[in-house]
CSV table of N, CA and C in Angstrom, one decimal:
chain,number,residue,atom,x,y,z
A,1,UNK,N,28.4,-105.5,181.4
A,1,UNK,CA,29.6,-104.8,181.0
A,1,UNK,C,30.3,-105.5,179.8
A,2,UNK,N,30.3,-106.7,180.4
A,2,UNK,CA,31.1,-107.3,179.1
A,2,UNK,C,30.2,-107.3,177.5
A,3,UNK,N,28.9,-107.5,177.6
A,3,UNK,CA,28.0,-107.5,176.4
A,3,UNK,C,28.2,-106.0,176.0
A,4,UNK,N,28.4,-104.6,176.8
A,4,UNK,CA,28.7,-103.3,175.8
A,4,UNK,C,30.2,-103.5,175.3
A,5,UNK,N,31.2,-104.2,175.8
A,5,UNK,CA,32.6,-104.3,175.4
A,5,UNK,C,31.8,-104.9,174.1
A,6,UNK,N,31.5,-106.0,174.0
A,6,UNK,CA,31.4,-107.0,172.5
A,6,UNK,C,30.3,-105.8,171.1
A,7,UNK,N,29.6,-105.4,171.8
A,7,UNK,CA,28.9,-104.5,171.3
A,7,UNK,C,29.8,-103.3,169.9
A,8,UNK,N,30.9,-102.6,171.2
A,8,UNK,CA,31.5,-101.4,170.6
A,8,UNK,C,32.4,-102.0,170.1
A,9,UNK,N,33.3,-103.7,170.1
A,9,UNK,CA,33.9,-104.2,169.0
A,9,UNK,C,33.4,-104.1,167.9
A,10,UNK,N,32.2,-104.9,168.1
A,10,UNK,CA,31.4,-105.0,166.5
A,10,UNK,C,31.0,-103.9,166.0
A,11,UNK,N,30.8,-102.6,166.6
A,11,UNK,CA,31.0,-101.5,165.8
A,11,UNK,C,32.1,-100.5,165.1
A,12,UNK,N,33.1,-100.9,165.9
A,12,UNK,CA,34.4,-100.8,165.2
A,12,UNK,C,34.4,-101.5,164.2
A,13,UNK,N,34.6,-102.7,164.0
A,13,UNK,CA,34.5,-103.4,163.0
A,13,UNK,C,34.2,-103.2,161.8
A,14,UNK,N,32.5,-102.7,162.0
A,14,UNK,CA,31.2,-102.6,161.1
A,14,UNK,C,32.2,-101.3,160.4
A,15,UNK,N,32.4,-100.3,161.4
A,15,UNK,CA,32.8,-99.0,160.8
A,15,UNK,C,34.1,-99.3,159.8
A,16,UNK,N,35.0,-99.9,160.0
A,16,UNK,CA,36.2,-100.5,159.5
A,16,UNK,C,36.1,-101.0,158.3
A,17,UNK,N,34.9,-102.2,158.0
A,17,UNK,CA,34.8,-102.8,157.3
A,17,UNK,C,33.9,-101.5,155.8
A,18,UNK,N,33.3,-100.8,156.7
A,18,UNK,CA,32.2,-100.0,155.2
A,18,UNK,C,33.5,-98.8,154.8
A,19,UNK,N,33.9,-98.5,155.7
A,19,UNK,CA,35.1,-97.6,154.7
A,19,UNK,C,36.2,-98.2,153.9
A,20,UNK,N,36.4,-99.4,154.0
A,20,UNK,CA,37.5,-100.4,153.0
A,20,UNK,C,36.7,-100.4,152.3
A,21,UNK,N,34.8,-101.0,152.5
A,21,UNK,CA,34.4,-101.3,150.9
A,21,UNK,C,34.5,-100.5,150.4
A,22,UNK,N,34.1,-98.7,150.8
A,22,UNK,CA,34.0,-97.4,150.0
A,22,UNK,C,35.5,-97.2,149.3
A,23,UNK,N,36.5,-97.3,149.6
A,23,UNK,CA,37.5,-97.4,148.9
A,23,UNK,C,37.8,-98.4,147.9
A,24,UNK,N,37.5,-99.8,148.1
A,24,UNK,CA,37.3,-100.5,147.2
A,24,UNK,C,36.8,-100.2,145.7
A,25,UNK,N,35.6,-99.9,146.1
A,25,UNK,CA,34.2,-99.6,145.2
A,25,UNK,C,34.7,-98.4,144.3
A,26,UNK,N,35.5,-97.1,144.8
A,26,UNK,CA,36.5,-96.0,144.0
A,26,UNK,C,37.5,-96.6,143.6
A,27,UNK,N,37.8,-97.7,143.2
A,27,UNK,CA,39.3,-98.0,142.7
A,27,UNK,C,40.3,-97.6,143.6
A,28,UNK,N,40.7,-97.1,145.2
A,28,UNK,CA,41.6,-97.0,146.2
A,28,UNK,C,41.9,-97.9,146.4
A,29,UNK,N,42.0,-99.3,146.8
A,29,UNK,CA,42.3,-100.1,147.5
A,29,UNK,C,43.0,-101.2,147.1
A,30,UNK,N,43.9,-101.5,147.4
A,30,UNK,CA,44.6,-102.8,147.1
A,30,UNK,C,43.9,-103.9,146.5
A,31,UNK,N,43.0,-104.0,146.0
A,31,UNK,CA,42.5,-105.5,145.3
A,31,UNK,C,42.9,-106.0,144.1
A,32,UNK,N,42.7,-107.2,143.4
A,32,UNK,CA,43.1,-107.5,142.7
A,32,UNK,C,44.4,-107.6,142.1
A,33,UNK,N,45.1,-107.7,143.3
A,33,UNK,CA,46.5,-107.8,142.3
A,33,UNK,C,47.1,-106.2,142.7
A,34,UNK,N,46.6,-105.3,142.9
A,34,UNK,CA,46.9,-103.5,143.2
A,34,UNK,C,48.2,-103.5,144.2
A,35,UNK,N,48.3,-104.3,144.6
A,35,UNK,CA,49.5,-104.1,145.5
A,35,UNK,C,49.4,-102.8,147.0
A,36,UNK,N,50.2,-102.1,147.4
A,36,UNK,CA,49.3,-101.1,148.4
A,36,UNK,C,48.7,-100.4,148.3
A,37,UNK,N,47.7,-100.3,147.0
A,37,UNK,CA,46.9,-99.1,147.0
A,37,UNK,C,47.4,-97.9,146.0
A,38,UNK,N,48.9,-98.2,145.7
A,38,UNK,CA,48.9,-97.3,144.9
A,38,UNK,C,49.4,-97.7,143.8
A,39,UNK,N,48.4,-97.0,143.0
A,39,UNK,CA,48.1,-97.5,141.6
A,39,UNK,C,49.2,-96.0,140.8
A,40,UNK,N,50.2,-97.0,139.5
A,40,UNK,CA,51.3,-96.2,138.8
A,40,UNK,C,50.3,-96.5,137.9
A,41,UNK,N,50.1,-94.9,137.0
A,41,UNK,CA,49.3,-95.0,136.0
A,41,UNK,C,49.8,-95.3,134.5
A,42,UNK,N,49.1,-96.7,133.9
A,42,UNK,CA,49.8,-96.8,132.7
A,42,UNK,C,50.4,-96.3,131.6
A,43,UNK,N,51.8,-96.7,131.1
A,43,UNK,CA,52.3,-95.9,130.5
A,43,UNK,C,51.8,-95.4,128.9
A,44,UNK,N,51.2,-94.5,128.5
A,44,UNK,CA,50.6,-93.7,127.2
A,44,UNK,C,51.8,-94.4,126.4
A,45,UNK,N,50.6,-95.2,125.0
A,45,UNK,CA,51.4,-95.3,124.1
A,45,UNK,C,51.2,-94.6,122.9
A,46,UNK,N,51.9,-93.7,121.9
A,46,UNK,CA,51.9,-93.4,121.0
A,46,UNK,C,52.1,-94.1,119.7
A,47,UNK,N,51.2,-94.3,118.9
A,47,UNK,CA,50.7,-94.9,117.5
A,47,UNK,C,52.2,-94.4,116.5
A,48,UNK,N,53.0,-95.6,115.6
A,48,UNK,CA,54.0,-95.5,115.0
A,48,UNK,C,53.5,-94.6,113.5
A,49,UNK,N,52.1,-94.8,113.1
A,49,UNK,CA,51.7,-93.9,111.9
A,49,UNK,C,50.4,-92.8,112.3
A,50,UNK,N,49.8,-92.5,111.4
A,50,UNK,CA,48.1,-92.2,112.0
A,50,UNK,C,47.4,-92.6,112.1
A,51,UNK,N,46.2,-92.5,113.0
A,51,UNK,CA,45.5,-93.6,113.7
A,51,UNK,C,44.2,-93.4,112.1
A,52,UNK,N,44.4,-94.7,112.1
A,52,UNK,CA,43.0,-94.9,111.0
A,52,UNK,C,41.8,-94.9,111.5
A,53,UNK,N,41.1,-95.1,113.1
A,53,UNK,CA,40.2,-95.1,113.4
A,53,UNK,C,40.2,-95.3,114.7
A,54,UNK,N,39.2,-95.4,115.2
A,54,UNK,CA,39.1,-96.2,116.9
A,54,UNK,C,37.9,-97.2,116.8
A,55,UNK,N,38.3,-97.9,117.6
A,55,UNK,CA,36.7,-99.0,118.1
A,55,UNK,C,36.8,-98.9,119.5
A,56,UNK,N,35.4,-99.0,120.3
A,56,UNK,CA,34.9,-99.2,121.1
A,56,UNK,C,34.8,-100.5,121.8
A,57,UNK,N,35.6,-100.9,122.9
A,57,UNK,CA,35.3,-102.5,123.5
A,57,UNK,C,34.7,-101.8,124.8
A,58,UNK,N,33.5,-103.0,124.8
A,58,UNK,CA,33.2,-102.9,126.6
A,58,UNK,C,33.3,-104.0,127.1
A,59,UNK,N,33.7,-103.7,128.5
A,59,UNK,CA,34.5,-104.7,129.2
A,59,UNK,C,33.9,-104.9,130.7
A,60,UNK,N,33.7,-106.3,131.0
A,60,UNK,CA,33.1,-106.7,131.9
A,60,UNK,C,34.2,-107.6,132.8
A,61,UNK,N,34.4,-106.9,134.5
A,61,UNK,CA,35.4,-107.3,135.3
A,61,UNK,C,36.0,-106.5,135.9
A,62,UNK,N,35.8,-105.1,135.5
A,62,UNK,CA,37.7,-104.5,135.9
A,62,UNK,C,36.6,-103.6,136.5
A,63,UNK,N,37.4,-103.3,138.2
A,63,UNK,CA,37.2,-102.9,139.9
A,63,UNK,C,37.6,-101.8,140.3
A,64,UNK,N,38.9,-101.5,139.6
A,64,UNK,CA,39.8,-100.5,140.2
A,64,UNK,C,41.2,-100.0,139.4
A,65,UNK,N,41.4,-99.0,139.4
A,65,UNK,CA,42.1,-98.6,138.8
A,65,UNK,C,43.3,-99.4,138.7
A,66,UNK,N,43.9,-100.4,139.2
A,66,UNK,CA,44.7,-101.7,138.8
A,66,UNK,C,44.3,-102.1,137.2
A,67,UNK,N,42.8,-102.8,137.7
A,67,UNK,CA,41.7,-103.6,136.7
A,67,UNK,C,42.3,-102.5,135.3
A,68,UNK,N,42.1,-101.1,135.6
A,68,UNK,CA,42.4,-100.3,134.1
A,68,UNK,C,43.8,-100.6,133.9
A,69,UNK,N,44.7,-100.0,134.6
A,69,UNK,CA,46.1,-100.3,134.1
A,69,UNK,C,46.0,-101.8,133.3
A,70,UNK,N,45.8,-103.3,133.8
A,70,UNK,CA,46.2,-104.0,133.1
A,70,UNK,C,44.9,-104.2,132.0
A,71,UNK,N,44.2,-103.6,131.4
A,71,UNK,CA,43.8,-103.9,130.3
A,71,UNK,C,44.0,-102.4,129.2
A,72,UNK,N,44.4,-101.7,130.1
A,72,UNK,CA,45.6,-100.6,129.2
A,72,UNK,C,46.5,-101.7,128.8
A,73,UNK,N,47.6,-102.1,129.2
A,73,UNK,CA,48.9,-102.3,129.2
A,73,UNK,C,48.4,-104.0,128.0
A,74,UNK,N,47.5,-104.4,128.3
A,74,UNK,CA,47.3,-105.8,127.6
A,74,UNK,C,46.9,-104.9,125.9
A,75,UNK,N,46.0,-104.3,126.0
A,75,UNK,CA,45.5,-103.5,124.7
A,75,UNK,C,47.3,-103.1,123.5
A,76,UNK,N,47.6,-102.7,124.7
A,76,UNK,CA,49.0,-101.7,124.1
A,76,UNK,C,49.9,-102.5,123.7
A,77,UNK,N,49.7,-103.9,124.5
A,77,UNK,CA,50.7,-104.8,123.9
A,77,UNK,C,50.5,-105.3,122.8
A,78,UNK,N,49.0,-105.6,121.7
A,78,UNK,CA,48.9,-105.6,120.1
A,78,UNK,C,49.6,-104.4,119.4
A,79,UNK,N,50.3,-104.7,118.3
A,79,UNK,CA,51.3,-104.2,117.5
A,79,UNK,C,49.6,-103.4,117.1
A,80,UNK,N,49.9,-102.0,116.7
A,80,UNK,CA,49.2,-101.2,116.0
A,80,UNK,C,48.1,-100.7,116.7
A,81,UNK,N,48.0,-101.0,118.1
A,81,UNK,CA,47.0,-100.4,118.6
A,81,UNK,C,47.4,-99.7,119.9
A,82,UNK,N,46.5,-98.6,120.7
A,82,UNK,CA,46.8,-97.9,121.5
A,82,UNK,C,45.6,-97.5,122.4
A,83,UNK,N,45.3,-98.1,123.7
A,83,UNK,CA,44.2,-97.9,124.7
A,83,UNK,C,43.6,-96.7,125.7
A,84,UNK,N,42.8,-96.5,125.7
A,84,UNK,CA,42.6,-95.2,126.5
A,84,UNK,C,40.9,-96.3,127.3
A,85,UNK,N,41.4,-96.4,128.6
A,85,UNK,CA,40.4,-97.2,129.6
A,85,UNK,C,39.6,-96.5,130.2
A,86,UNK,N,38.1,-96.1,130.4
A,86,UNK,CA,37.8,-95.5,131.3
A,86,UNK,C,36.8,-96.9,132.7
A,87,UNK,N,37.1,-96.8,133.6
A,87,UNK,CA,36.7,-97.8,134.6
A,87,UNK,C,35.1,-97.4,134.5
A,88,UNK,N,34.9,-95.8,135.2
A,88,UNK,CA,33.8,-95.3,135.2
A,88,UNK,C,32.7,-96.0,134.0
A,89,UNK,N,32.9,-95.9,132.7
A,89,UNK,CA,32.4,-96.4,131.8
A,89,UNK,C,32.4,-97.9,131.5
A,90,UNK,N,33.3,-98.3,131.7
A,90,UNK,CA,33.4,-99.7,131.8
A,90,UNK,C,34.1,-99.9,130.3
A,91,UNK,N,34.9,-99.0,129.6
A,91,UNK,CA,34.8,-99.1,128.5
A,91,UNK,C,36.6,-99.1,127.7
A,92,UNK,N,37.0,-99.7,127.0
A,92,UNK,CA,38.3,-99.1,126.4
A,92,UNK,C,38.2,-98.3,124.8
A,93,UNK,N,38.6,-97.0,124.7
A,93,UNK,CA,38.7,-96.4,123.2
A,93,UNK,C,39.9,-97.2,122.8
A,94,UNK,N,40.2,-97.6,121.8
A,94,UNK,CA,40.9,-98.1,121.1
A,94,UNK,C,41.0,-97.3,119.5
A,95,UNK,N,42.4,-96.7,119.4
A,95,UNK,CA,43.0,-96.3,118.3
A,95,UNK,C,43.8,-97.1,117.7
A,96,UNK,N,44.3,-96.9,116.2
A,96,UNK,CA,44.8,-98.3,116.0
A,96,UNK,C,45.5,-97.1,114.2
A,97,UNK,N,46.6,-97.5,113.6
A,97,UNK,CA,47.1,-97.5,112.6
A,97,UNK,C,47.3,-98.1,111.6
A,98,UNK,N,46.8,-99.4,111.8
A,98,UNK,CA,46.4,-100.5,110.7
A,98,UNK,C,45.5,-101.0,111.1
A,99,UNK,N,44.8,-102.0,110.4
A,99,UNK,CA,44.3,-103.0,110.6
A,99,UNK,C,44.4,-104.0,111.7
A,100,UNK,N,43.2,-103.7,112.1
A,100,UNK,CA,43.5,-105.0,113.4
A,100,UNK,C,42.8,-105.9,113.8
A,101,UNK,N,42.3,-106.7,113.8
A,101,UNK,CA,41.9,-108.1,113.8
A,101,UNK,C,40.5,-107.8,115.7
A,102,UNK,N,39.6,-107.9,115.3
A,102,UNK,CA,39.0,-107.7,116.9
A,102,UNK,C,38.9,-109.2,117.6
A,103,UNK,N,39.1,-110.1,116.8
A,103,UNK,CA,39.2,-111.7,117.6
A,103,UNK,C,41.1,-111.2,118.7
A,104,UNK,N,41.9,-110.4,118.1
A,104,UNK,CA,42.9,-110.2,118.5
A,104,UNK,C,42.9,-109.7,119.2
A,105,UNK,N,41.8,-108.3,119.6
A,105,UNK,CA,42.2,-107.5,120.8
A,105,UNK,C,41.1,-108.0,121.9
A,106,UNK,N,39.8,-109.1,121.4
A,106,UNK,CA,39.2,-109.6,122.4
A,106,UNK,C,40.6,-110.1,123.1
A,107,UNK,N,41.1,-111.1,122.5
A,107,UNK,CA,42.1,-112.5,123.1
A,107,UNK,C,42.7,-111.6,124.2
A,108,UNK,N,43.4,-110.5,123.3
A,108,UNK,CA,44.3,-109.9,124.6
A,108,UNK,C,43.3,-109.2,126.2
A,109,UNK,N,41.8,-108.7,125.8
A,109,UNK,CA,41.4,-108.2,127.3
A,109,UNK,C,41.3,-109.6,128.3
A,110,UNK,N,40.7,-110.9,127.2
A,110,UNK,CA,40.6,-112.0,127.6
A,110,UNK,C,41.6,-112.5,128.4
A,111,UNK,N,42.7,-112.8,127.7
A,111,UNK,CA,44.0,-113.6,128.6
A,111,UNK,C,44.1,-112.4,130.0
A,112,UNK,N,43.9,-111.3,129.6
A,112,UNK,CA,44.3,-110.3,131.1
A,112,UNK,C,43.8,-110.9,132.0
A,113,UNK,N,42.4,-111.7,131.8
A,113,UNK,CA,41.2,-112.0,132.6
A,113,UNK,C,40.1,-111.3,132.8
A,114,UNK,N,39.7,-110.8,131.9
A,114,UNK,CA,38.6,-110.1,132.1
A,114,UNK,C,37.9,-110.3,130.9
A,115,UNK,N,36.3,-110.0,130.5
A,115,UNK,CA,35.2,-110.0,129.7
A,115,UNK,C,34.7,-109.5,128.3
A,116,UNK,N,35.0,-109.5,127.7
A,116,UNK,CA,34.6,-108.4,126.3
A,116,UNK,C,33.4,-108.8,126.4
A,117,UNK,N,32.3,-107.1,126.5
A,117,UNK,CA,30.9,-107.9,126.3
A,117,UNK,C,30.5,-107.0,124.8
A,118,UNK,N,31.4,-106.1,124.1
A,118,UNK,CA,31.0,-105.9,122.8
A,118,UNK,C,32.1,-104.9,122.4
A,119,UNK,N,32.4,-105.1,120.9
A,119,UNK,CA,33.3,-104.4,120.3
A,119,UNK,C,33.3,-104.1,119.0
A,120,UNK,N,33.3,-102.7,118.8
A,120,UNK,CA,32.5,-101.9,117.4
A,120,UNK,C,33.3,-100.9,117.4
């Protein structure tokens, strides 16, 4: 008796544990810093002239839609530029109205903590 009690714990468990990963794995879940799960979506920044272009950064690290907000919000914080993150992609579009330096917007996904693995 007691070995089916221990049994239907550890499948509780099992069950418990694969639906937090599956949330995890969709950006739901409190990790990294997400606080309860609910993620406030970064505030859209609009460009002070017209955008001269965009470049492409891809980015290695970011989990969950947290992970996007702060490499939104790090992007947005260089003077002249403006981020659009997709997690899915793994990717940030970046618009910008002057000249911008890409050693500059690596530094900023960098300090967030996270990876630049190319930017064009």
């Amino acid at each position: 008796m007691a070995d089916i009690i221990i049994v239907l714990i550890l499948i509780v468990i099992a069950v418990f544990a694969i639906k937090q990963t599956k949330k995890h794995m969709h950006g739901e879940s409190p990790c990294c810093g997400g606080g309860s799960g609910t993620v406030k979506k970064a505030k859209e920044k609009h460009l002070d002239g017209p955008v001269m272009g965009t470049k492409t950064m891809k980015i290695k690290g970011m989990t969950c839609e947290h992970c996007v907000n702060n490499v939104t919000n790090a992007i947005n914080k260089v003077a002249g530029a403006s981020a659009k993150v997709s997690l899915k992609d793994k990717e940030a579009i970046i618009s910008y109205d002057r000249e911008l330096s890409n050693i500059e917007l690596r530094k900023a996904v960098e300090d967030a903590g996270y990876e630049v693995i190319s930017l064009s």
